């Protein structure tokens, strides 16, 4: 019903990391960038044009791979065997995201408010799939780090592959809009 995506608090993150919890605060998965950067590269804002995040279960088993490419403003989501699940196309304003299935057909849309803190995720026919909110991370995290928290609340039925794309939208939103890296 609900996912909570949290970034660990770090002053200078060497790579992107997102912990994914259920509504009972049980760790479900960890999405972490596969190629770390040095502190110098992080401070100089040297971010690679293509970034790869491996999504592993809480037990460490590989689940998904997320490949975000800045060249064409798109992110590919692959299963553990490397098969394409779908894509998340990033809009120019970074408020609009289009979810594409493995055949390139529109599977949904994520549209954010002007502050880019609340998103409505709908299906291809306008049916509501989920709601995404950037939530308060706590005074220490908000003031001293760039770590963010997100909540995805599923509001309607959707195909399992689309559900995986919806679960990765906050990661893409953070990497394109809110993250320092």
mmCIF file of C-alpha atoms in Angstrom, residues 11-15 36-46:
data_model
loop_
_atom_site.group_PDB
_atom_site.id
_atom_site.type_symbol
_atom_site.label_atom_id
_atom_site.label_comp_id
_atom_site.label_asym_id
_atom_site.label_seq_id
_atom_site.Cartn_x
_atom_site.Cartn_y
_atom_site.Cartn_z
ATOM 1 C CA UNK A 11 27.759 15.123 4.657
ATOM 2 C CA UNK A 12 29.527 14.237 1.397
ATOM 3 C CA UNK A 13 27.848 11.272 -0.267
ATOM 4 C CA UNK A 14 30.217 9.299 -2.464
ATOM 5 C CA UNK A 15 27.358 7.692 -4.326
ATOM 6 C CA UNK A 36 31.350 5.322 -6.213
ATOM 7 C CA UNK A 37 32.986 8.713 -6.708
ATOM 8 C CA UNK A 38 35.838 10.151 -4.683
ATOM 9 C CA UNK A 39 35.257 13.033 -2.263
ATOM 10 C CA UNK A 40 37.074 15.347 -4.705
ATOM 11 C CA UNK A 41 34.775 14.343 -7.574
ATOM 12 C CA UNK A 42 31.726 14.843 -5.338
ATOM 13 C CA UNK A 43 32.870 18.303 -4.178
ATOM 14 C CA UNK A 44 33.670 19.340 -7.748
ATOM 15 C CA UNK A 45 30.207 18.113 -8.810
ATOM 16 C CA UNK A 46 31.733 15.798 -11.369
#
